[in-house]
mmCIF file of C-alpha atoms in Angstrom:
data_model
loop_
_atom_site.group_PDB
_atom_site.id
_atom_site.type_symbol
_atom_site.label_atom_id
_atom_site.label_comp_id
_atom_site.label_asym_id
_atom_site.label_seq_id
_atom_site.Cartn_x
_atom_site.Cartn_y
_atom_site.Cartn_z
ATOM 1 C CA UNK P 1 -13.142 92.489 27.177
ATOM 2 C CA UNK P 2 -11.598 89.121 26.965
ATOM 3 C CA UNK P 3 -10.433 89.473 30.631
ATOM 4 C CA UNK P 4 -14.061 90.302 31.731
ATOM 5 C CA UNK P 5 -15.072 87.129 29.876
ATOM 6 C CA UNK P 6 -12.894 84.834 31.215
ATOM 7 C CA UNK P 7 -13.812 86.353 34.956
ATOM 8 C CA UNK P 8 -17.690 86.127 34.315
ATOM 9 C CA UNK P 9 -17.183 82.388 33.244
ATOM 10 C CA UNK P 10 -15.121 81.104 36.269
ATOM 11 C CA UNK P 11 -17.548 82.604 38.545
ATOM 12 C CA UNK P 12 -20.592 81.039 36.539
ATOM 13 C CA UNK P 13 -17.968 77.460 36.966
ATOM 14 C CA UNK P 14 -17.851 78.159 40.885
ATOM 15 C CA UNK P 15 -21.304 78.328 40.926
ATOM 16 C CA UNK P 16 -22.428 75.216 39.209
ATOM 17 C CA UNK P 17 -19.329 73.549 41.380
ATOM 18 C CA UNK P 18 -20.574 74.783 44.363
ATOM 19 C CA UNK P 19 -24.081 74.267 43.987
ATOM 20 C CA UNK P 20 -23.202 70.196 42.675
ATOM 21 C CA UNK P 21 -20.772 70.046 45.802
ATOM 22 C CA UNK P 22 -23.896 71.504 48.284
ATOM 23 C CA UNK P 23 -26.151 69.080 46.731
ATOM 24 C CA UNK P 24 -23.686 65.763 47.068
ATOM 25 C CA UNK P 25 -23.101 67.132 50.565
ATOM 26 C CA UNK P 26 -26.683 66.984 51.605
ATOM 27 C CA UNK P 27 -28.131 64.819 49.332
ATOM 28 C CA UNK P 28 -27.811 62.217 52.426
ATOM 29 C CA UNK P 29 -30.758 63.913 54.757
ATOM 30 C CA UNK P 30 -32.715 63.048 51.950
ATOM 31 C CA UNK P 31 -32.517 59.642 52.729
ATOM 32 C CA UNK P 32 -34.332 57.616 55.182
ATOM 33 C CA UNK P 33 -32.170 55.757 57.972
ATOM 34 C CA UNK P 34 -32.945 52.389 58.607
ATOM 35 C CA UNK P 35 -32.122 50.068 61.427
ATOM 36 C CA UNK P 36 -29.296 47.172 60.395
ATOM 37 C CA UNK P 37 -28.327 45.547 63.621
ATOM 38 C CA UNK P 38 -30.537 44.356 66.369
ATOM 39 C CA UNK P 39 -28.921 42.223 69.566
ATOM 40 C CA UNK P 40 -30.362 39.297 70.064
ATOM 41 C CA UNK P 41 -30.289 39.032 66.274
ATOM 42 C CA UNK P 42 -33.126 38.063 64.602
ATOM 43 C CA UNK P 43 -34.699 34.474 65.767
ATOM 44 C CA UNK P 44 -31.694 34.204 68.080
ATOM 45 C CA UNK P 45 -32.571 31.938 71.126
ATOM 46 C CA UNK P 46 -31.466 31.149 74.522
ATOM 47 C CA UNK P 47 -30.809 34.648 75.129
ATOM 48 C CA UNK P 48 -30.431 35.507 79.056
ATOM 49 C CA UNK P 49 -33.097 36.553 80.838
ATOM 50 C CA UNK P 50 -31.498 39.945 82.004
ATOM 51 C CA UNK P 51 -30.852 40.668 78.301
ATOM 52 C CA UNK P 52 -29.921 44.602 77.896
ATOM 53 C CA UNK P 53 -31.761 44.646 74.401
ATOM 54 C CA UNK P 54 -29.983 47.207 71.951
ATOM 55 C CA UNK P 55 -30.330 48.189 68.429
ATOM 56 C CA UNK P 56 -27.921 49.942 65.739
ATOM 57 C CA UNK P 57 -28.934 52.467 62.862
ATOM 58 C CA UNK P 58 -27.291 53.519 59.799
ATOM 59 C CA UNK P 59 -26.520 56.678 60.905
ATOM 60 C CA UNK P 60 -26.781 59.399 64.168
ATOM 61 C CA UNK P 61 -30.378 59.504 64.904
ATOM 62 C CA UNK P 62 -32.705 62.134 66.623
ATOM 63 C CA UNK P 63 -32.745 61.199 70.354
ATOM 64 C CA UNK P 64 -35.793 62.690 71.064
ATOM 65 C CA UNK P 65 -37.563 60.024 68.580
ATOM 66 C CA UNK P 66 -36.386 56.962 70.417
ATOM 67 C CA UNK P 67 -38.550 56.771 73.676
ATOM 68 C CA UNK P 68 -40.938 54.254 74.707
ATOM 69 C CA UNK P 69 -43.273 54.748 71.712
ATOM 70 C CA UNK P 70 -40.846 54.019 69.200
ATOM 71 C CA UNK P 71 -38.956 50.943 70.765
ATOM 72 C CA UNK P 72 -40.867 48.962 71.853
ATOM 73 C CA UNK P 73 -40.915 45.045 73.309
ATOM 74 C CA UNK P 74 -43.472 42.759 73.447
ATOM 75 C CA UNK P 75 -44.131 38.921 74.542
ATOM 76 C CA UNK P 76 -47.297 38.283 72.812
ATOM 77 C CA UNK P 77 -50.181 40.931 73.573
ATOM 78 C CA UNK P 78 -48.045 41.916 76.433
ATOM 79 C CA UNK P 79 -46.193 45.524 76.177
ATOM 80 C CA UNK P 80 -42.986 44.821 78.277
ATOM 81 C CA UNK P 81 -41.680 47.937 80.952
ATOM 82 C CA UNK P 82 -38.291 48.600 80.586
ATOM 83 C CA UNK P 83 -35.855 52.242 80.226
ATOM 84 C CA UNK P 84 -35.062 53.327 76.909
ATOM 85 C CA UNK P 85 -31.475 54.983 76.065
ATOM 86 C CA UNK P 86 -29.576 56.372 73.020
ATOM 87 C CA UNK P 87 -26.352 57.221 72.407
ATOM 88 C CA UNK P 88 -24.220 57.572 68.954
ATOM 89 C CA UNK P 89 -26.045 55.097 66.771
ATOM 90 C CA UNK P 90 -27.168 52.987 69.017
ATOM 91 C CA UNK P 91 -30.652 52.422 70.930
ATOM 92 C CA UNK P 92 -31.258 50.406 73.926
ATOM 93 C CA UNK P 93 -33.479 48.912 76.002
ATOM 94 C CA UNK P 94 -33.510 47.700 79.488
ATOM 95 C CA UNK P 95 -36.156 45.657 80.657
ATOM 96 C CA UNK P 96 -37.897 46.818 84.288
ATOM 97 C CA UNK P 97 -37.797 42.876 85.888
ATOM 98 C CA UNK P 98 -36.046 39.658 83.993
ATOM 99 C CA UNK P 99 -37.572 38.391 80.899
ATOM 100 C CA UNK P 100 -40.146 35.126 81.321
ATOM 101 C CA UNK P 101 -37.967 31.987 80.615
ATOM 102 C CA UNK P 102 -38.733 29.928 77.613
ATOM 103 C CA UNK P 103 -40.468 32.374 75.769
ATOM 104 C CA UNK P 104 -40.642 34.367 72.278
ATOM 105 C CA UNK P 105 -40.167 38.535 72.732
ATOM 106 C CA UNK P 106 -41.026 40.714 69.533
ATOM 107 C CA UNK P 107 -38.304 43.974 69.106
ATOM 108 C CA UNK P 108 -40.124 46.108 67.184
ATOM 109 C CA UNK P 109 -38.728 50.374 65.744
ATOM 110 C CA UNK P 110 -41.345 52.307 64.706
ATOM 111 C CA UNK P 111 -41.719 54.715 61.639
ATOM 112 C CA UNK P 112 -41.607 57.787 64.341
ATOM 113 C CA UNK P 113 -37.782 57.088 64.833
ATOM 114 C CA UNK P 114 -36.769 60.125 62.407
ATOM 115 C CA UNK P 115 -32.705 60.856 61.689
ATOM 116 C CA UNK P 116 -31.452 64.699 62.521
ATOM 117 C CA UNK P 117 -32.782 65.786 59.054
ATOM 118 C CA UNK P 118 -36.014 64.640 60.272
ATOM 119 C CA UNK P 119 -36.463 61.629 58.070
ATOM 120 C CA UNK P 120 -38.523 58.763 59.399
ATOM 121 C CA UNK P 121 -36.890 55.258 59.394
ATOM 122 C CA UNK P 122 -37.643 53.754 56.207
ATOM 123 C CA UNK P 123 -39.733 50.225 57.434
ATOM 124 C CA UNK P 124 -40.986 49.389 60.700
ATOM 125 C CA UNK P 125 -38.071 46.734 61.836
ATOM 126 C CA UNK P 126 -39.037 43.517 63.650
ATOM 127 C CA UNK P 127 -36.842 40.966 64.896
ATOM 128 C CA UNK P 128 -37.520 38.364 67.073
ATOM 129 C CA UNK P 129 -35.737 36.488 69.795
ATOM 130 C CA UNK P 130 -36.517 33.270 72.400
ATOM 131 C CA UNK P 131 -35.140 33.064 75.991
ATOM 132 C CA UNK P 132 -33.558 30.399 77.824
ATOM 133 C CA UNK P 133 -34.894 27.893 79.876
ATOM 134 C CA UNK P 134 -35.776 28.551 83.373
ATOM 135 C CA UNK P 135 -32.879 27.703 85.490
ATOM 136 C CA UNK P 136 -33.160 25.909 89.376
ATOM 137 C CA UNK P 137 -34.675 28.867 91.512
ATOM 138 C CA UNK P 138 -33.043 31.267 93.874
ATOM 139 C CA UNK P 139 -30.646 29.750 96.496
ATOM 140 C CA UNK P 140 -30.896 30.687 100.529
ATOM 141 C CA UNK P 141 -28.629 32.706 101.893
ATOM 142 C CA UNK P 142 -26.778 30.545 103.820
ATOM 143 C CA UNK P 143 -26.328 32.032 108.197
ATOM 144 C CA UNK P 144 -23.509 30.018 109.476
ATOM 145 C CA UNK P 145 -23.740 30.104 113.150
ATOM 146 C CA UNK P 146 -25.917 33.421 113.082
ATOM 147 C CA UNK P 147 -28.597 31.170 112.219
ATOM 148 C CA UNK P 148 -28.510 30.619 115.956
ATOM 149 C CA UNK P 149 -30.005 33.867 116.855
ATOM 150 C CA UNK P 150 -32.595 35.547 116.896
ATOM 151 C CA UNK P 151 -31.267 38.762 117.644
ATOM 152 C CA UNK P 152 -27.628 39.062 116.953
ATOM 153 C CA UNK P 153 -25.949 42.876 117.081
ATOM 154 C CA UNK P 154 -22.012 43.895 117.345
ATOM 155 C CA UNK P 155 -22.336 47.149 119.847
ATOM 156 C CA UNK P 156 -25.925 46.916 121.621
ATOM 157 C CA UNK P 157 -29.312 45.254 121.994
ATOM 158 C CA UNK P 158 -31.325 48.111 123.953
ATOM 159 C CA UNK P 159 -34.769 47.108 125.132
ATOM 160 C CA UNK P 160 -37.789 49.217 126.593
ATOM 161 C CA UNK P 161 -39.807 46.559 128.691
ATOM 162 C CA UNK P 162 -41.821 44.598 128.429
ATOM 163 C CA UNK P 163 -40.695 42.466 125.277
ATOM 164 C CA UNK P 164 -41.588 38.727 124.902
ATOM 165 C CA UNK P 165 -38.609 37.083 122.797
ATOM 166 C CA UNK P 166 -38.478 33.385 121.484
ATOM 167 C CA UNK P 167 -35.014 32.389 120.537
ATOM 168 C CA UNK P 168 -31.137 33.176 121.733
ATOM 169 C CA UNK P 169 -29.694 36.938 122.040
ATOM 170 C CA UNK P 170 -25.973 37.331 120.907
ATOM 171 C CA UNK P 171 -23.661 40.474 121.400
ATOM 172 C CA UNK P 172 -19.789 40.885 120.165
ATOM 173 C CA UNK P 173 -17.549 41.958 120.567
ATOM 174 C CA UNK P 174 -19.746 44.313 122.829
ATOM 175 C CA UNK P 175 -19.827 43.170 126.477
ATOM 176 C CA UNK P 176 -22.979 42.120 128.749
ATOM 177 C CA UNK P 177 -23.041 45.943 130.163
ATOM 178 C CA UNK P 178 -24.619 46.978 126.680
ATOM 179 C CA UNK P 179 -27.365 44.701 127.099
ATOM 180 C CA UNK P 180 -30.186 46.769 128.620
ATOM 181 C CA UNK P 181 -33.731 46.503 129.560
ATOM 182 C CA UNK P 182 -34.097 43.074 129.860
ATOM 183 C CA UNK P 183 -32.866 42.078 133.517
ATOM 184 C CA UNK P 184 -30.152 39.371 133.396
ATOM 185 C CA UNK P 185 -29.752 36.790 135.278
ATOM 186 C CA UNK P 186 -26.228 35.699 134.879
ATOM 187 C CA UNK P 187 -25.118 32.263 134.401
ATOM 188 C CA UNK P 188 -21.641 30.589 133.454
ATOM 189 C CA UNK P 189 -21.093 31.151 129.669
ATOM 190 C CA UNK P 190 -24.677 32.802 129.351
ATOM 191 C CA UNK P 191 -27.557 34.979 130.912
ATOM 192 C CA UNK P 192 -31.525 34.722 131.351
ATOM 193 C CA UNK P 193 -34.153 37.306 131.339
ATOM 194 C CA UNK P 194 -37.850 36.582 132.225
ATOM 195 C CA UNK P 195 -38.509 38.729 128.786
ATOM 196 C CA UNK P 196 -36.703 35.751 127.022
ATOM 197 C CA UNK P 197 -37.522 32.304 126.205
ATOM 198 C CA UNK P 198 -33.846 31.229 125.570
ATOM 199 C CA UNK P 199 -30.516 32.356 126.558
ATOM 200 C CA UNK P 200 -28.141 35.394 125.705
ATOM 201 C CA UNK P 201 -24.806 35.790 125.206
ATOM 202 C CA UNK P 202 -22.108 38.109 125.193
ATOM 203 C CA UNK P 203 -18.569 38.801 124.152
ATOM 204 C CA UNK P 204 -17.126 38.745 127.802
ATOM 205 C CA UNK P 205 -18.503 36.056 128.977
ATOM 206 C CA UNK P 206 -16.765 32.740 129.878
ATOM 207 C CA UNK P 207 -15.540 30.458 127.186
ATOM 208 C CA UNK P 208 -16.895 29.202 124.506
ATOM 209 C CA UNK P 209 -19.161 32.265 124.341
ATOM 210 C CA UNK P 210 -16.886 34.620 123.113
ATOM 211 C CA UNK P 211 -14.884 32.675 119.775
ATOM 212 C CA UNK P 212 -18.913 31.421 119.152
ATOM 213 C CA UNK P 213 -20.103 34.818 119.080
ATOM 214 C CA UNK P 214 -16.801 36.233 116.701
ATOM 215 C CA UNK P 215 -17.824 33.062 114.578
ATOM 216 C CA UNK P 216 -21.870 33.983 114.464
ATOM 217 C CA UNK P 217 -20.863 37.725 113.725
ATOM 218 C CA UNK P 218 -18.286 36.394 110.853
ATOM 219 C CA UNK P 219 -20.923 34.887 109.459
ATOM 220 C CA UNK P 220 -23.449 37.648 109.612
ATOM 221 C CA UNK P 221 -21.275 39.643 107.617
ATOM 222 C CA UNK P 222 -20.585 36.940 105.066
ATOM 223 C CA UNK P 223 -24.086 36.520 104.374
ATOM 224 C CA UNK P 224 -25.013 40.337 104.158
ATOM 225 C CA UNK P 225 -21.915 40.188 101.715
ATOM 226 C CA UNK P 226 -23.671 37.060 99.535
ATOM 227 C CA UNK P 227 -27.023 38.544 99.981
ATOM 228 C CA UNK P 228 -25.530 41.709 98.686
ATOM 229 C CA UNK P 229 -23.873 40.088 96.083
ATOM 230 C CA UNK P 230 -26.549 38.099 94.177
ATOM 231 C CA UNK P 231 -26.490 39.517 90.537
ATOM 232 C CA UNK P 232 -29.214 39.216 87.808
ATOM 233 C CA UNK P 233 -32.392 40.898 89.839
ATOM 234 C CA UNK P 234 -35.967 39.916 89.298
ATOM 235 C CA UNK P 235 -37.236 42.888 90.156
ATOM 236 C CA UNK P 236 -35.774 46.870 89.616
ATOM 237 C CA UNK P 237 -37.032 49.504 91.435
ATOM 238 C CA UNK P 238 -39.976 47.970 92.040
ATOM 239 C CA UNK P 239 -42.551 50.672 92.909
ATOM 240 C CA UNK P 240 -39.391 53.051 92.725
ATOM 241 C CA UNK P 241 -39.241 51.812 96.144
ATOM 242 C CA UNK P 242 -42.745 52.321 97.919
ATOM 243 C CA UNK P 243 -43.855 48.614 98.096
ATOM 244 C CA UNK P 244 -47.385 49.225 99.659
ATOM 245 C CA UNK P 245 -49.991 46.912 98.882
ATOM 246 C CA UNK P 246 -47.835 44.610 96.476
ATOM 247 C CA UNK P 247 -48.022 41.175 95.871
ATOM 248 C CA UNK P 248 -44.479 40.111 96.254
ATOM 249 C CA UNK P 249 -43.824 36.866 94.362
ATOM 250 C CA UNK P 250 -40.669 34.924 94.709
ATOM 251 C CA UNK P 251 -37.275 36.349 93.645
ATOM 252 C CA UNK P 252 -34.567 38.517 93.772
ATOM 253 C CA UNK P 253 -35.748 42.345 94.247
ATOM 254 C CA UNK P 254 -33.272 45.234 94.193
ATOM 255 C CA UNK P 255 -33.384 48.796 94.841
ATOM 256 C CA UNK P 256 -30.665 51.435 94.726
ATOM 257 C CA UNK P 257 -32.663 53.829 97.490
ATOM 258 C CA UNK P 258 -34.372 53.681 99.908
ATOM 259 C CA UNK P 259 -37.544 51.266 100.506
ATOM 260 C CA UNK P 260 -40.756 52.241 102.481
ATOM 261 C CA UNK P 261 -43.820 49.899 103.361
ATOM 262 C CA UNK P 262 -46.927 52.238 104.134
ATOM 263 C CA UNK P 263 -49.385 50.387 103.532
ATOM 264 C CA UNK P 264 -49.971 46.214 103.577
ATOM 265 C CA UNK P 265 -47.646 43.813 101.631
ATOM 266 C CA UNK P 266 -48.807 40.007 101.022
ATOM 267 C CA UNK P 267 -45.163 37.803 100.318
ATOM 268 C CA UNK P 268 -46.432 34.792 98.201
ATOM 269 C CA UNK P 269 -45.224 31.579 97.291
ATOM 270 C CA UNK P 270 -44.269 27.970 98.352
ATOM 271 C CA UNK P 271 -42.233 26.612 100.791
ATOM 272 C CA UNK P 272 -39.634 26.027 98.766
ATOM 273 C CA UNK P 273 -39.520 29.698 97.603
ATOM 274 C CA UNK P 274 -36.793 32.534 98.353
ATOM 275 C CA UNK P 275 -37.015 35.902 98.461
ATOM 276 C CA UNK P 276 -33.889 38.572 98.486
ATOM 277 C CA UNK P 277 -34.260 42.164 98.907
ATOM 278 C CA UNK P 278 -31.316 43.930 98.369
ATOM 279 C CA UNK P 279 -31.988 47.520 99.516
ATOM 280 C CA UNK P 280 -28.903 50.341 99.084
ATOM 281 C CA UNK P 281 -30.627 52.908 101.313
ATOM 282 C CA UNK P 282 -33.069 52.262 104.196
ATOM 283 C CA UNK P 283 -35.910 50.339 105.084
ATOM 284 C CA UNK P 284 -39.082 52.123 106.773
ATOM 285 C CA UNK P 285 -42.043 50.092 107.385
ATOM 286 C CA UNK P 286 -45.114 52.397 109.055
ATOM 287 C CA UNK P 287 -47.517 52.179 111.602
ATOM 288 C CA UNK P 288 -49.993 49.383 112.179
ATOM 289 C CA UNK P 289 -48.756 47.846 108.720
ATOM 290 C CA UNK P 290 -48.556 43.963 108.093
ATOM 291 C CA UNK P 291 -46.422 41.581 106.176
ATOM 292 C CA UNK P 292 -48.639 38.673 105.244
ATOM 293 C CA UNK P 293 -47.427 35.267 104.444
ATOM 294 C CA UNK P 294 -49.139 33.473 101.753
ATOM 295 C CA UNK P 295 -49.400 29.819 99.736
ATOM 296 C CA UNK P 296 -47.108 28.295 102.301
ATOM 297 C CA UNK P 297 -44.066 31.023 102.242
ATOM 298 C CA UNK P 298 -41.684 31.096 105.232
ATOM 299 C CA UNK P 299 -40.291 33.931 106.890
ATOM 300 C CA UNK P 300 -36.956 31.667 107.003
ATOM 301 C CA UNK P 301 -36.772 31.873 103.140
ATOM 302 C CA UNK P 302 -36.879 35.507 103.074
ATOM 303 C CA UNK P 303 -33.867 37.858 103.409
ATOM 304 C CA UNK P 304 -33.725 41.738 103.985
ATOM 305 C CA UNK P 305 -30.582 42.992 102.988
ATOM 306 C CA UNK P 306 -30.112 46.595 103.739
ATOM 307 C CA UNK P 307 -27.559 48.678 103.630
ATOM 308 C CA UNK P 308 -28.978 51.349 105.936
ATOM 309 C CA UNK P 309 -31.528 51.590 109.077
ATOM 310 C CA UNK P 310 -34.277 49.173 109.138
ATOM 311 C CA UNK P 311 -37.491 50.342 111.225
ATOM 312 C CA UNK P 312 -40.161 49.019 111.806
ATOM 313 C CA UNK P 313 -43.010 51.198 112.886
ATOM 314 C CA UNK P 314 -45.544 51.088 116.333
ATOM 315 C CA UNK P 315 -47.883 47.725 116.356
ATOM 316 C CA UNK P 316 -46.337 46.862 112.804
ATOM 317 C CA UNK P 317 -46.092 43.142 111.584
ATOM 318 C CA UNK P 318 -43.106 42.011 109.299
ATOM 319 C CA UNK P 319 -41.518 38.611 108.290
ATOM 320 C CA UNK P 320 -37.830 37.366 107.232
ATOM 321 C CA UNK P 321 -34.289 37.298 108.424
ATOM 322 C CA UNK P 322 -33.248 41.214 108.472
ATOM 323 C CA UNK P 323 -29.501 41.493 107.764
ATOM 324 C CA UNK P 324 -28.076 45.254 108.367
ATOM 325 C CA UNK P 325 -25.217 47.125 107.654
ATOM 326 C CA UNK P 326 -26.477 49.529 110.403
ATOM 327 C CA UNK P 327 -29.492 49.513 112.973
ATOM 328 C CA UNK P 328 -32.338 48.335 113.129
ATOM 329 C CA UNK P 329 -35.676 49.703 115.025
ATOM 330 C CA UNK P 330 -38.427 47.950 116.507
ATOM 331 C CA UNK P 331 -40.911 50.448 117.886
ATOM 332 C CA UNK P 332 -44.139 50.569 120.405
ATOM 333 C CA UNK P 333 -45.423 47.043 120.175
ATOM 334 C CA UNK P 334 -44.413 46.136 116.743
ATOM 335 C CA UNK P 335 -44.266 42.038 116.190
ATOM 336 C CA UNK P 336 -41.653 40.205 114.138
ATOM 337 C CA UNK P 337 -41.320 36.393 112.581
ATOM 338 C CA UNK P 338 -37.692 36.234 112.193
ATOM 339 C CA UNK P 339 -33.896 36.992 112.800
ATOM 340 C CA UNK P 340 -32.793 40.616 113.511
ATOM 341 C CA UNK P 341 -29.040 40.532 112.466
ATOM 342 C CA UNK P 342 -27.063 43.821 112.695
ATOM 343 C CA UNK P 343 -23.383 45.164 112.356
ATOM 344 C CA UNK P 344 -24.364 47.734 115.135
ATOM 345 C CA UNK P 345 -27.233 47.699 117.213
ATOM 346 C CA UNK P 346 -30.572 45.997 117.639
ATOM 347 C CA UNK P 347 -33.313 48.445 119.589
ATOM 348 C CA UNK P 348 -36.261 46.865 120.665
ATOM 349 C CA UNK P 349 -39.247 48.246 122.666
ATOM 350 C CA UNK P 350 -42.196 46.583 124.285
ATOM 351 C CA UNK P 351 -41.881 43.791 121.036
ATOM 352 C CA UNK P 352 -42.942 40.412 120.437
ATOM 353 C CA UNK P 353 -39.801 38.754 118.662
ATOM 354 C CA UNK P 354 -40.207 35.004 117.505
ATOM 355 C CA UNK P 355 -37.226 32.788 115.463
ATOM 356 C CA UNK P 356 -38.692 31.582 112.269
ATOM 357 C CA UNK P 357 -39.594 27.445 112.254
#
C-alpha cells in the first residue's frame, strides 16, 4: 500500500513538472516580437544613396509576413519601389533606383509582421533616416583614339549598298579583304568609298595605320571595361528590360538581361548630361522605332554598353556611342547618330551612319 502511494505521488510530481516545464517552454509564442535594430539607425544622416535598407527582430519571424505591405519606405507621400528579403532575423530592403539626394526617407514595420507562433509585432516601428548630398554627376566614358571612328570593329564591317556614312571606318587586326560592300578605293595608309564621307582604315595597311588602329581597338576595350565597370546604378531593371515608351532621364541604368526597345524612347536632359546603359544580355531595338533626343541631350554623352548583340531593326532611329562585346546589326534602312564600336563585327545595310557633334 505504501509502495502504491509513493508510485501514485511521483507520477502526480511528473505531471505538475512536466506541465510547468511545457508551459516555460512555450510561454515565449505568447509574446509579441518586436523590431530592435533598424540600419540607417534612427535619424541617421548622410546615408548613401544606394543604401540596402535592413531591419533586425527579436526573434525568427514568419517570412511570409514580411513583403511589400509590411516594410515599407517612404519619402514623404511617396511609396518607394524596391525588393523585399528575409532571412534569420533579419529583413531587408532594396530600393528599385538610388534614393533622391538630400532628402528624409520614413522605414516603417507594420503590425501584419507576425513571429512563427503567429504573433503580430508588438508597435508599428518607425525610424527615420536623411541622405547625402548630391554628388558631381555621372562622368563620360572616356574613347581614347576610338573616339576617332565612327565605325570601329576587330574581324569585319560588312555592308549591303547603298549606305551613306559620315565619319572614319577602322578594322584590326582584320585586314582590308573583310571590308565589303562599300567599293574601296585604295590609297597609301587608307581607302575611300563613294558610300563614305571620310576615310577607312585597316590593319594591313601601310604605317601608321596599323599601331593607330591596335591603339583605337585598346581603347575600345578599355572603355567597354569602364563603362562596364561603373558601380552604384540609377536605375535596376528598369521596365525588367522592355524600355518602350520611357522617358529616360540622365544616369546610370543597368540590367542583368537582355534589353528590347519596341516601341518609342525620348532620352532627356542637358548638354551636360550622361547616360550609361550597362546591358548583360542583348540589345534589340524594333522596326520603325525612334530614339528621340530631348532638352539639349547629345548622342555623344550617351553610352550603350552591351555585353551581347546589338540590333537595330529596318528604318529604326537610335542615338549614342554603342560599345559591344559582340556584333552589332544595322538593318534595311535603319539611321544612327553615333559611334558603332565592336570587339567583332559591325554589319550594316542600306544605313545612314553619322559621328555625333
Amino acid at each position: 500500500m505504501k509502495i502504491k502511494n509513493v508510485l501514485q505521488a511521483f507520477a502526480l510530481a511528473a505531471v505538475v513538472l512536466f506541465t510547468a516545464c511545457s508551459d516555460d517552454d512555450t510561454s515565449a509564442t505568447y509574446l509579441s516580437p518586436s523590431a530592435i535594430v533598424s540600419n540607417p539607425a534612427d535619424d541617421e544622416i548622410d546615408v548613401a544613396r544606394n543604401k540596402v535598407i535592413s531591419v533586425d527582430f527579436s526573434e525568427e519571424m514568419d517570412p511570409s509576413t514580411i513583403n511589400a505591405s509590411t516594410f515599407i519606405v517612404t519619402q514623404g507621400d511617396v511609396t518607394i519601389e524596391g525588393t523585399v528579403s528575409y532571412s534569420g532575423t533579419t529583413a531587408k530592403f532594396i530600393p528599385k533606383t538610388n534614393l533622391s539626394a538630400d532628402k528624409v526617407y520614413t522605414i516603417s514595420i507594420t503590425t501584419g509582421v507576425k513571429n512563427l507562433a503567429g504573433n503580430a509585432l508588438e508597435t508599428r516601428m518607425e525610424r527615420k533616416f536623411t541622405t547625402n548630398i548630391n554628388v558631381a554627376g555621372l562622368a563620360v566614358v572616356d574613347l581614347g583614339a576610338a573616339g576617332n571612328y565612327v565605325v570601329l570593329a576587330k574581324t569585319a564591317i560588312n555592308n549591303n549598298p547603298t549606305s551613306a556614312i559620315t565619319g572614319n571606318l577602322g578594322l584590326s587586326p582584320a585586314a582590308t579583304s573583310y571590308i565589303t560592300g562599300l567599293s574601296l578605293t585604295d590609297f597609301t595608309g587608307y581607302a575611300t568609298s563613294a558610300q563614305v564621307t571620310g576615310k577607312l582604315y585597316a590593319a594591313d595597311m601601310a604605317s601608321p595605320t596599323p599601331i593607330n588602329l591596335t591603339t583605337a581597338v585598346e581603347n575600345m576595350t578599355t572603355a567597354y571595361n569602364n563603362a562596364a565597370g561603373r558601380p552604384l546604378p540609377d536605375f535596376l531593371e528598369l521596365g525588367a528590360g522592355n524600355i518602350g515608351g520611357i522617358t529616360l532621364t540622365a544616369g546610370l541604368y543597368k540590367w542583368t538581361s537582355t534589353v528590347t526597345i519596341p516601341t518609342d524612347v525620348t532620352i532627356s536632359g542637358t548638354a551636360d548630361d550622361v547616360w550609361i546603359f550597362q546591358i548583360s544580355g542583348d540589345l534589340t531595338m524594333s522596326a520603325a522605332v525612334n530614339i528621340t533626343l530631348q532638352g539639349g541631350a547629345k548622342a555623344s554623352n550617351i553610352f550603350w554598353q552591351v555585353a551581347g548583340e546589338a540590333t537595330f531593326g529596318t528604318t529604326s532611329h537610335s542615338e549614342g556611342i554603342i560599345l559591344s562585346m559582340t556584333g552589332i546589326t544595322f538593318q534595311t534602312g535603319a539611321t544612327f547618330n553615333g559611334r558603332a564600336l565592336a570587339q567583332t563585327a559591325v554589319i550594316l545595310d542600306g544605313n545612314t551612319v553619322v559621328q555625333p557633334q
